[in-house]
C-alpha cells in the first residue's frame, strides 16, 4: 500500500468558488504508520463545532466553517490573507475502517485518525521449523 | 488615508507582496492565511479603528509559549516556533507534507505610534490577535470650526 489517500483536485490554492460560496483549501499533512493514517489540517479560527467531516463512498470531505472576525467596513492597512471557510476532499483507499474514523481539534489544527482495517495490516508470519 | 501613507512609506511593499504571490502560485501555493513551507512565516492582516491598531496572524498548532510578540518603537515583531510537526515518527510514511514547520520571524512597521505598555496579544483557536492602542498624538482629533 503506497498511497492510501490521494488528493482529488490538483494543486488547489486560494479561494475556490463553491456551491456554498467561497472556500480555502487547508494545508494538510498525511502520515501513515502501521495501524492508521493520520490527517492533519490547518484550520485556524475553527473550533470543534465548526467542523463537518463526511465519509461517503470512499471520499472524505472536510469542511470548516470560519465565522467572520472583522466587519465588512473594516479599514485594512495590510491584508495578506483572506478569512473564509476551509474545504477539501480526499479519496480514501479501501483499506480504511470507515466505522472507526475519529477526529479531534486543538489550537486550530484538525487531526483525523483513519485506522486501517484488520485485513490489510501488515502481519509477521512466524516460520516454524520442523 | 493611512493606507495611502503606508504605500508611500513603503513603495516596494506592494511589489514585494505581488512577487511573493507569484512565486507562491508557481511553487504550488499557500491557501488561506495558513503558513506553509513556501512562505515560511505566517501572513499578517493589519487594520485600525479610531483609537486602536489590530494585527492578526494565523498560527495553527501553536501555544502562547511558542510565540513571542513585542512592539519596539513603531515595529511589531512576531516570532514563533511550530514544533508539533517537526518530530517525525519512526516508521511512518509521509504522503503529504504541506504544513510549514520550524521557526519563523516577522517584523512589520506600524503606520503610527502605539502605546507599547498597553499592547495585548490573544491566541484563540490558532489565531493570534494583537491589540495596540494608538499613542495620544496618533489618535484622530476632531477640530471644531468656529464661526466668526
Coordinates of N, CA, C and O in Angstrom, one line a residue, chain B:
Chain B
X1 N -6.8 56.7 4.3 CA -5.7 57.7 4.2 C -4.4 57.1 4.8 O -3.4 57.3 4.2
X2 N -4.6 56.3 5.8 CA -3.4 55.7 6.4 C -2.8 54.8 5.4 O -1.6 54.6 5.3
X3 N -3.7 54.1 4.7 CA -3.2 53.1 3.7 C -2.3 53.8 2.7 O -1.2 53.3 2.3
X4 N -2.8 54.9 2.2 CA -2.1 55.7 1.2 C -0.7 56.1 1.8 O 0.3 55.9 1.1
X5 N -0.7 56.5 3.0 CA 0.5 56.9 3.7 C 1.5 55.7 3.7 O 2.7 55.9 3.5
X6 N 0.9 54.6 4.0 CA 1.8 53.4 4.2 C 2.4 53.0 2.8 O 3.6 52.7 2.7
X7 N 1.6 53.1 1.8 CA 2.1 52.8 0.5 C 3.2 53.8 0.0 O 4.1 53.4 -0.7
X8 N 3.0 55.0 0.5 CA 4.1 56.0 0.2 C 5.3 55.7 1.0 O 6.4 55.8 0.4
X9 N 5.1 55.3 2.2 CA 6.3 55.0 3.0 C 7.1 53.8 2.5 O 8.3 53.7 2.5
X10 N 6.3 52.7 2.1 CA 6.9 51.5 1.6 C 6.5 51.3 0.2 O 5.7 50.5 -0.1
X11 N 7.2 52.0 -0.8 CA 6.7 51.8 -2.2 C 6.9 50.4 -2.7 O 6.3 50.0 -3.6
X12 N 7.9 49.7 -2.1 CA 8.2 48.4 -2.6 C 7.4 47.3 -1.9 O 7.5 46.1 -2.3
X13 N 6.7 47.7 -0.9 CA 6.0 46.7 -0.2 C 5.0 45.9 -1.0 O 5.0 44.7 -1.1
X14 N 4.2 46.7 -1.8 CA 3.2 46.0 -2.6 C 3.9 45.1 -3.7 O 3.4 44.0 -4.0
X15 N 4.9 45.7 -4.3 CA 5.6 44.9 -5.3 C 6.2 43.6 -4.8 O 6.0 42.6 -5.3
X16 N 6.7 43.7 -3.6 CA 7.3 42.5 -3.0 C 6.2 41.5 -2.7 O 6.4 40.3 -2.9
X17 N 5.1 42.0 -2.2 CA 3.9 41.1 -2.0 C 3.5 40.4 -3.3 O 3.3 39.2 -3.3
X18 N 3.4 41.2 -4.3 CA 3.0 40.6 -5.6 C 3.9 39.6 -6.1 O 3.5 38.5 -6.6
X19 N 5.2 39.9 -6.0 CA 6.2 38.9 -6.5 C 6.2 37.7 -5.6 O 6.2 36.6 -6.2
X20 N 6.0 37.9 -4.3 CA 5.9 36.8 -3.4 C 4.7 35.9 -3.8 O 4.9 34.7 -3.9
X21 N 3.6 36.5 -4.1 CA 2.4 35.8 -4.5 C 2.7 35.0 -5.8 O 2.2 33.8 -5.9
X22 N 3.4 35.6 -6.7 CA 3.7 34.9 -8.0 C 4.4 33.7 -7.7 O 4.1 32.6 -8.3
X23 N 5.4 33.8 -6.9 CA 6.2 32.6 -6.6 C 5.4 31.5 -5.9 O 5.6 30.3 -6.1
X24 N 4.6 32.0 -5.0 CA 3.8 31.0 -4.2 C 2.9 30.2 -5.2 O 2.8 29.0 -5.1
X25 N 2.3 31.0 -6.1 CA 1.4 30.3 -7.1 C 2.2 29.3 -7.9 O 1.8 28.2 -8.1
X26 N 3.4 29.7 -8.3 CA 4.3 28.9 -9.1 C 4.7 27.6 -8.4 O 4.7 26.5 -8.9
X27 N 5.0 27.8 -7.1 CA 5.5 26.7 -6.3 C 4.4 25.8 -5.8 O 4.7 24.8 -5.1
X28 N 3.2 26.1 -6.0 CA 2.2 25.2 -5.6 C 1.4 25.7 -4.4 O 0.6 25.1 -3.9
X29 N 1.8 26.9 -3.9 CA 1.0 27.7 -3.2 C 0.6 27.6 -1.7 O 0.8 26.6 -1.0
X30 N 0.1 28.7 -1.3 CA -0.4 28.8 0.0 C -1.9 29.0 -0.1 O -2.4 29.6 -1.0
X31 N -2.6 28.5 0.9 CA -4.0 28.6 0.8 C -4.4 29.4 2.1 O -3.9 29.1 3.2
X32 N -5.3 30.2 1.9 CA -5.8 31.0 3.1 C -4.6 31.7 3.7 O -3.7 32.2 3.0
X33 N -4.6 31.9 5.0 CA -3.5 32.6 5.6 C -2.6 31.7 6.3 O -1.6 32.1 6.8
X34 N -2.9 30.4 6.3 CA -2.1 29.5 7.0 C -0.7 29.5 6.5 O -0.5 29.5 5.3
X35 N 0.3 29.4 7.4 CA 1.7 29.5 6.9 C 2.1 28.1 6.4 O 1.8 27.1 7.0
X36 N 2.8 28.1 5.3 CA 3.2 26.8 4.8 C 4.7 26.9 4.5 O 5.3 28.0 4.7
X37 N 5.3 25.8 4.0 CA 6.7 25.8 3.8 C 7.2 26.8 2.8 O 8.3 27.4 3.0
X38 N 6.4 27.1 1.8 CA 6.9 28.1 0.8 C 6.9 29.5 1.3 O 7.8 30.3 0.9
X39 N 6.0 29.8 2.2 CA 6.0 31.2 2.7 C 7.0 31.3 3.9 O 7.7 32.3 4.1
X40 N 7.0 30.3 4.7 CA 8.0 30.2 5.8 C 7.5 30.9 7.1 O 7.9 30.6 8.1
X41 N 6.7 32.0 6.9 CA 6.2 32.6 8.1 C 4.7 33.1 7.8 O 4.3 33.2 6.7
X42 N 4.0 33.2 8.9 CA 2.6 33.5 8.7 C 2.3 34.9 8.1 O 3.0 35.8 8.3
X43 N 1.2 34.9 7.4 CA 0.7 36.2 6.8 C 0.1 37.0 7.9 O -0.3 36.5 8.9
X44 N 0.1 38.3 7.7 CA -0.4 39.2 8.7 C -1.5 40.1 8.1 O -1.3 40.6 7.0
X45 N -2.6 40.3 8.8 CA -3.6 41.3 8.5 C -3.5 42.5 9.5 O -3.3 42.2 10.7
X46 N -3.6 43.7 9.0 CA -3.4 44.8 9.9 C -4.6 45.8 9.6 O -4.9 46.0 8.5
X47 N -5.3 46.2 10.7 CA -6.4 47.1 10.5 C -6.5 48.0 11.7 O -5.8 47.9 12.7
X48 N -7.3 49.0 11.6 CA -7.4 50.0 12.6 C -8.9 50.5 12.8 O -9.7 50.4 11.9
X49 N -9.1 50.9 14.0 CA -10.3 51.8 14.2 C -9.8 53.1 14.8 O -8.6 53.3 14.8
X50 N -10.6 54.0 15.2 CA -10.2 55.3 15.6 C -9.0 55.3 16.5 O -8.0 56.0 16.3
X51 N -9.1 54.5 17.6 CA -8.1 54.6 18.7 C -7.1 53.4 18.7 O -6.1 53.5 19.5
X52 N -7.3 52.4 17.9 CA -6.5 51.2 18.1 C -6.1 50.6 16.8 O -6.8 50.7 15.8
X53 N -4.9 50.0 16.8 CA -4.4 49.2 15.7 C -4.5 47.7 16.0 O -4.3 47.4 17.2
X54 N -4.9 46.9 15.0 CA -5.0 45.5 15.3 C -4.2 44.7 14.3 O -4.2 45.1 13.1
X55 N -3.5 43.7 14.8 CA -2.7 42.9 13.8 C -3.2 41.4 14.1 O -3.5 41.1 15.3
X56 N -3.3 40.7 13.1 CA -3.8 39.3 13.2 C -2.9 38.3 12.4 O -2.6 38.7 11.2
X57 N -2.6 37.2 12.9 CA -1.9 36.2 12.2 C -2.4 34.8 12.5 O -2.9 34.5 13.6
X58 N -2.5 34.0 11.5 CA -3.0 32.6 11.7 C -1.8 31.7 12.0 O -0.9 31.6 11.2
X59 N -1.8 31.2 13.2 CA -0.7 30.4 13.7 C -1.2 29.0 14.2 O -1.0 28.8 15.4
X60 N -1.8 28.2 13.4 CA -2.4 27.0 13.9 C -1.3 26.0 14.5 O -0.2 26.0 14.0
X61 N -1.7 25.4 15.6 CA -0.9 24.4 16.2 C 0.1 25.0 17.2 O 1.0 24.3 17.7
X62 N 0.0 26.3 17.4 CA 1.0 26.9 18.4 C 0.3 27.3 19.7 O -0.8 27.6 19.7
X63 N 1.1 27.2 20.7 CA 0.7 27.7 22.0 C 1.3 29.0 22.3 O 2.2 29.4 21.6
X64 N 0.8 29.7 23.3 CA 1.4 31.1 23.6 C 2.9 30.9 24.0 O 3.6 31.8 23.7
X65 N 3.3 29.8 24.5 CA 4.7 29.6 24.9 C 5.6 29.5 23.6 O 6.7 29.8 23.7
X66 N 5.0 29.2 22.5 CA 5.7 29.1 21.3 C 5.9 30.4 20.6 O 6.6 30.5 19.6
X67 N 5.1 31.4 21.1 CA 5.1 32.7 20.4 C 5.7 33.8 21.3 O 5.6 33.8 22.5
X68 N 6.3 34.8 20.5 CA 6.9 35.9 21.2 C 6.5 37.1 20.5 O 6.8 37.3 19.3
X69 N 5.7 38.0 21.1 CA 5.2 39.2 20.5 C 5.8 40.4 21.2 O 5.7 40.5 22.4
X70 N 6.3 41.3 20.4 CA 6.8 42.5 21.0 C 6.7 43.7 20.1 O 6.7 43.6 18.9
X71 N 6.5 44.9 20.7 CA 6.5 46.1 20.0 C 7.6 47.0 20.5 O 7.7 47.3 21.7
X72 N 8.5 47.3 19.6 CA 9.6 48.2 19.9 C 9.5 49.4 19.0 O 9.6 49.3 17.8
X73 N 9.3 50.6 19.6 CA 9.1 51.8 18.8 C 7.9 51.6 17.9 O 6.8 51.4 18.5
X74 N 8.1 51.7 16.6 CA 6.9 51.6 15.8 C 7.0 50.2 15.0 O 6.4 50.1 13.9
X75 N 7.7 49.3 15.6 CA 7.8 48.0 14.9 C 7.2 46.9 15.7 O 7.4 46.8 16.9
X76 N 6.4 46.1 15.0 CA 5.8 44.9 15.7 C 6.5 43.7 15.2 O 6.7 43.4 14.0
X77 N 7.0 42.9 16.2 CA 7.7 41.7 15.9 C 6.9 40.5 16.4 O 6.5 40.4 17.5
X78 N 6.8 39.5 15.5 CA 6.1 38.2 15.9 C 7.1 37.1 15.6 O 7.5 36.9 14.5
X79 N 7.5 36.4 16.7 CA 8.4 35.3 16.5 C 7.7 34.0 17.0 O 6.9 34.1 17.9
X80 N 8.0 32.9 16.4 CA 7.4 31.7 16.9 C 8.1 30.5 16.4 O 9.0 30.5 15.5
X81 N 7.6 29.4 16.9 CA 8.1 28.1 16.5 C 7.0 27.1 16.5 O 6.3 26.9 17.5
X82 N 6.9 26.4 15.4 CA 5.9 25.3 15.4 C 6.7 24.0 15.5 O 7.4 23.6 14.7
X83 N 6.4 23.3 16.7 CA 7.2 22.2 17.0 C 6.5 20.9 16.6 O 7.2 19.9 16.2
X84 N 5.2 20.9 16.7 CA 4.5 19.6 16.7 C 4.8 18.8 15.5 O 4.8 17.5 15.5
X85 N 5.0 19.4 14.3 CA 5.2 18.7 13.1 C 6.6 18.4 12.8 O 7.0 17.8 11.7
X86 N 7.5 18.8 13.7 CA 8.9 18.6 13.4 C 9.4 17.2 13.9 O 10.4 16.7 13.4
X87 N 8.7 16.7 14.8 CA 9.1 15.4 15.3 C 8.5 14.3 14.4 O 7.3 14.0 14.4
X88 N 9.4 13.7 13.6 CA 8.9 12.7 12.7 C 8.9 11.3 13.4 O 9.9 11.0 14.1
X89 N 7.9 10.6 13.2 CA 7.8 9.3 13.8 C 8.5 8.3 13.0 O 8.4 8.3 11.8
X90 N 9.2 7.5 13.8 CA 9.9 6.4 13.1 C 9.0 5.4 12.4 O 7.9 5.1 13.0
X91 N 9.3 5.0 11.3 CA 8.5 4.0 10.6 C 7.2 4.6 9.9 O 6.4 3.8 9.3
X92 N 7.0 5.9 10.0 CA 5.8 6.5 9.4 C 6.2 7.0 8.0 O 7.3 7.4 7.7
X93 N 5.2 6.9 7.1 CA 5.4 7.4 5.8 C 4.6 8.7 5.6 O 3.4 8.8 6.0
X94 N 5.2 9.7 5.0 CA 4.5 11.0 4.8 C 4.0 11.0 3.3 O 4.8 11.0 2.4
X95 N 2.7 11.0 3.2 CA 2.1 11.1 1.9 C 2.0 12.5 1.4 O 1.9 12.8 0.2
X96 N 1.8 13.4 2.3 CA 1.7 14.8 2.0 C 2.3 15.6 3.2 O 2.1 15.3 4.3
X97 N 3.0 16.6 2.8 CA 3.5 17.5 3.9 C 3.4 18.9 3.4 O 4.4 19.5 2.8
X98 N 2.3 19.6 3.7 CA 2.1 20.9 3.2 C 2.2 22.0 4.3 O 2.2 23.1 4.0
X99 N 2.1 21.5 5.5 CA 2.1 22.4 6.6 C 3.5 22.8 7.0 O 4.4 22.0 7.2
X100 N 3.7 24.1 7.1 CA 5.0 24.6 7.4 C 5.4 24.2 8.9 O 4.6 23.9 9.7
X101 N 6.7 24.2 9.1 CA 7.1 23.9 10.5 C 8.4 24.6 10.8 O 9.1 25.1 9.9
X102 N 8.8 24.6 12.0 CA 10.0 25.2 12.4 C 9.9 26.7 12.9 O 8.8 27.1 13.2
X103 N 10.9 27.4 12.9 CA 10.9 28.8 13.4 C 10.6 29.8 12.3 O 10.8 29.6 11.2
X104 N 10.0 30.9 12.8 CA 9.7 32.0 11.9 C 9.8 33.3 12.6 O 9.8 33.3 13.8
X105 N 9.9 34.4 11.9 CA 10.0 35.7 12.5 C 9.5 36.7 11.5 O 9.8 36.7 10.3
X106 N 8.6 37.5 12.0 CA 8.0 38.6 11.1 C 8.2 39.9 11.8 O 8.0 40.0 13.0
X107 N 8.5 40.9 11.0 CA 8.7 42.3 11.6 C 7.9 43.2 10.7 O 8.2 43.2 9.5
X108 N 6.9 43.9 11.2 CA 6.3 44.9 10.4 C 6.3 46.3 11.0 O 6.2 46.4 12.2
X109 N 6.4 47.3 10.2 CA 6.5 48.6 10.6 C 5.0 49.1 10.7 O 4.2 49.0 9.8
X110 N 4.7 49.7 11.9 CA 3.3 50.2 12.1 C 3.2 51.6 11.5 O 4.1 52.3 11.5
X111 N 2.0 51.9 11.1 CA 1.8 53.2 10.4 C 1.7 54.4 11.4 O 1.8 55.5 11.0
X112 N 1.6 54.1 12.7 CA 1.6 55.2 13.7 C 2.2 54.7 15.0 O 2.3 53.5 15.2
X113 N 2.4 55.6 15.9 CA 2.9 55.3 17.2 C 1.8 54.6 18.0 O 0.7 55.0 18.0
X114 N 2.2 53.6 18.8 CA 1.3 53.0 19.7 C 1.8 53.0 21.2 O 3.0 53.2 21.4
X115 N 0.9 52.7 22.1 CA 1.3 52.7 23.5 C 1.8 51.3 23.8 O 1.1 50.4 24.1
X116 N 3.1 51.2 23.8 CA 3.8 49.9 23.9 C 3.4 49.2 25.2 O 3.4 48.0 25.3
X117 N 3.2 50.0 26.2 CA 2.9 49.4 27.6 C 1.5 48.8 27.6 O 1.1 48.1 28.6
X118 N 0.6 49.1 26.6 CA -0.7 48.6 26.7 C -1.1 47.7 25.6 O -2.2 47.5 25.2
X119 N 0.0 47.1 24.9 CA -0.2 46.2 23.9 C -0.7 44.8 24.4 O -0.1 44.4 25.4
X120 N -1.7 44.2 23.8 CA -2.2 42.9 24.3 C -2.2 41.9 23.1 O -2.5 42.3 22.0
X121 N -1.8 40.7 23.5 CA -1.9 39.6 22.4 C -2.7 38.5 22.9 O -2.6 38.0 24.1
X122 N -3.6 38.0 22.1 CA -4.5 36.9 22.5 C -4.4 35.8 21.4 O -4.5 36.1 20.2
X123 N -4.3 34.6 21.9 CA -4.3 33.5 21.0 C -5.5 32.6 21.2 O -5.8 32.1 22.3
X124 N -6.3 32.4 20.1 CA -7.5 31.6 20.2 C -7.7 30.8 19.0 O -7.7 31.3 17.9
X125 N -7.8 29.5 19.1 CA -8.0 28.6 18.0 C -7.1 28.8 16.9 O -7.5 28.7 15.7
X126 N -5.8 29.0 17.2 CA -4.8 29.2 16.2 C -4.8 30.5 15.5 O -4.1 30.7 14.5
X127 N -5.5 31.5 16.1 CA -5.4 32.8 15.5 C -4.9 33.8 16.6 O -5.4 33.9 17.7
X128 N -3.8 34.5 16.2 CA -3.2 35.4 17.2 C -3.7 36.8 16.8 O -3.6 37.3 15.7
X129 N -4.2 37.5 17.8 CA -4.6 38.9 17.6 C -3.9 39.8 18.5 O -3.9 39.6 19.8
X130 N -3.3 40.8 18.0 CA -2.5 41.8 18.8 C -3.3 43.1 18.7 O -3.6 43.6 17.7
X131 N -3.6 43.6 19.9 CA -4.3 44.9 20.0 C -3.4 46.0 20.5 O -2.7 45.8 21.6
X132 N -3.3 47.0 19.8 CA -2.3 48.1 20.1 C -3.0 49.4 20.1 O -3.2 50.0 19.1
X133 N -3.2 49.9 21.3 CA -3.8 51.3 21.4 C -2.9 52.3 20.8 O -1.7 52.3 21.1
X134 N -3.5 53.2 20.1 CA -2.6 54.3 19.5 C -2.2 55.3 20.5 O -2.8 55.5 21.5
X135 N -1.0 55.8 20.3 CA -0.5 56.9 21.1 C -1.4 58.1 21.0 O -2.0 58.3 19.9
X136 N -1.4 58.9 22.0 CA -2.3 60.1 22.0 C -2.2 60.9 20.8 O -3.1 61.4 20.2
X137 N -0.9 61.2 20.4 CA -0.7 62.1 19.2 C -1.1 61.4 17.9 O -1.3 62.1 16.9
X138 N -1.3 60.1 17.9 CA -1.7 59.5 16.7 C -3.2 59.3 16.5 O -3.7 58.9 15.5
X139 N -3.9 59.6 17.6 CA -5.4 59.4 17.5 C -6.0 60.5 16.7 O -5.6 61.6 16.7
X140 N -7.1 60.2 16.0 CA -7.7 61.2 15.2 C -8.4 62.2 16.1 O -8.9 61.9 17.2
X141 N -8.3 63.5 15.7 CA -8.9 64.5 16.5 C -9.9 65.3 15.7 O -9.6 65.6 14.5
X142 N -10.9 65.6 16.3 CA -11.9 66.4 15.6 C -11.6 67.9 15.9 O -11.5 68.3 17.0
X143 N -11.5 68.6 14.8 CA -11.2 70.0 15.0 C -12.5 70.8 14.8 O -13.1 70.7 13.7
X144 N -12.8 71.6 15.8 CA -14.0 72.3 15.6 C -13.8 73.6 14.8 O -12.8 74.3 15.0
X145 N -14.7 73.8 14.0 CA -14.6 75.0 13.1 C -15.5 76.1 13.8 O -16.7 75.9 14.0
X146 N -14.9 77.2 14.1 CA -15.7 78.2 14.8 C -16.2 79.2 13.8 O -15.5 79.6 12.9
X147 N -17.4 79.6 14.0 CA -17.9 80.6 13.1 C -17.5 82.0 13.7 O -17.5 82.2 14.9
X148 N -17.2 82.8 12.8 CA -16.8 84.2 13.3 C -18.0 85.0 13.5 O -19.0 84.9 12.8

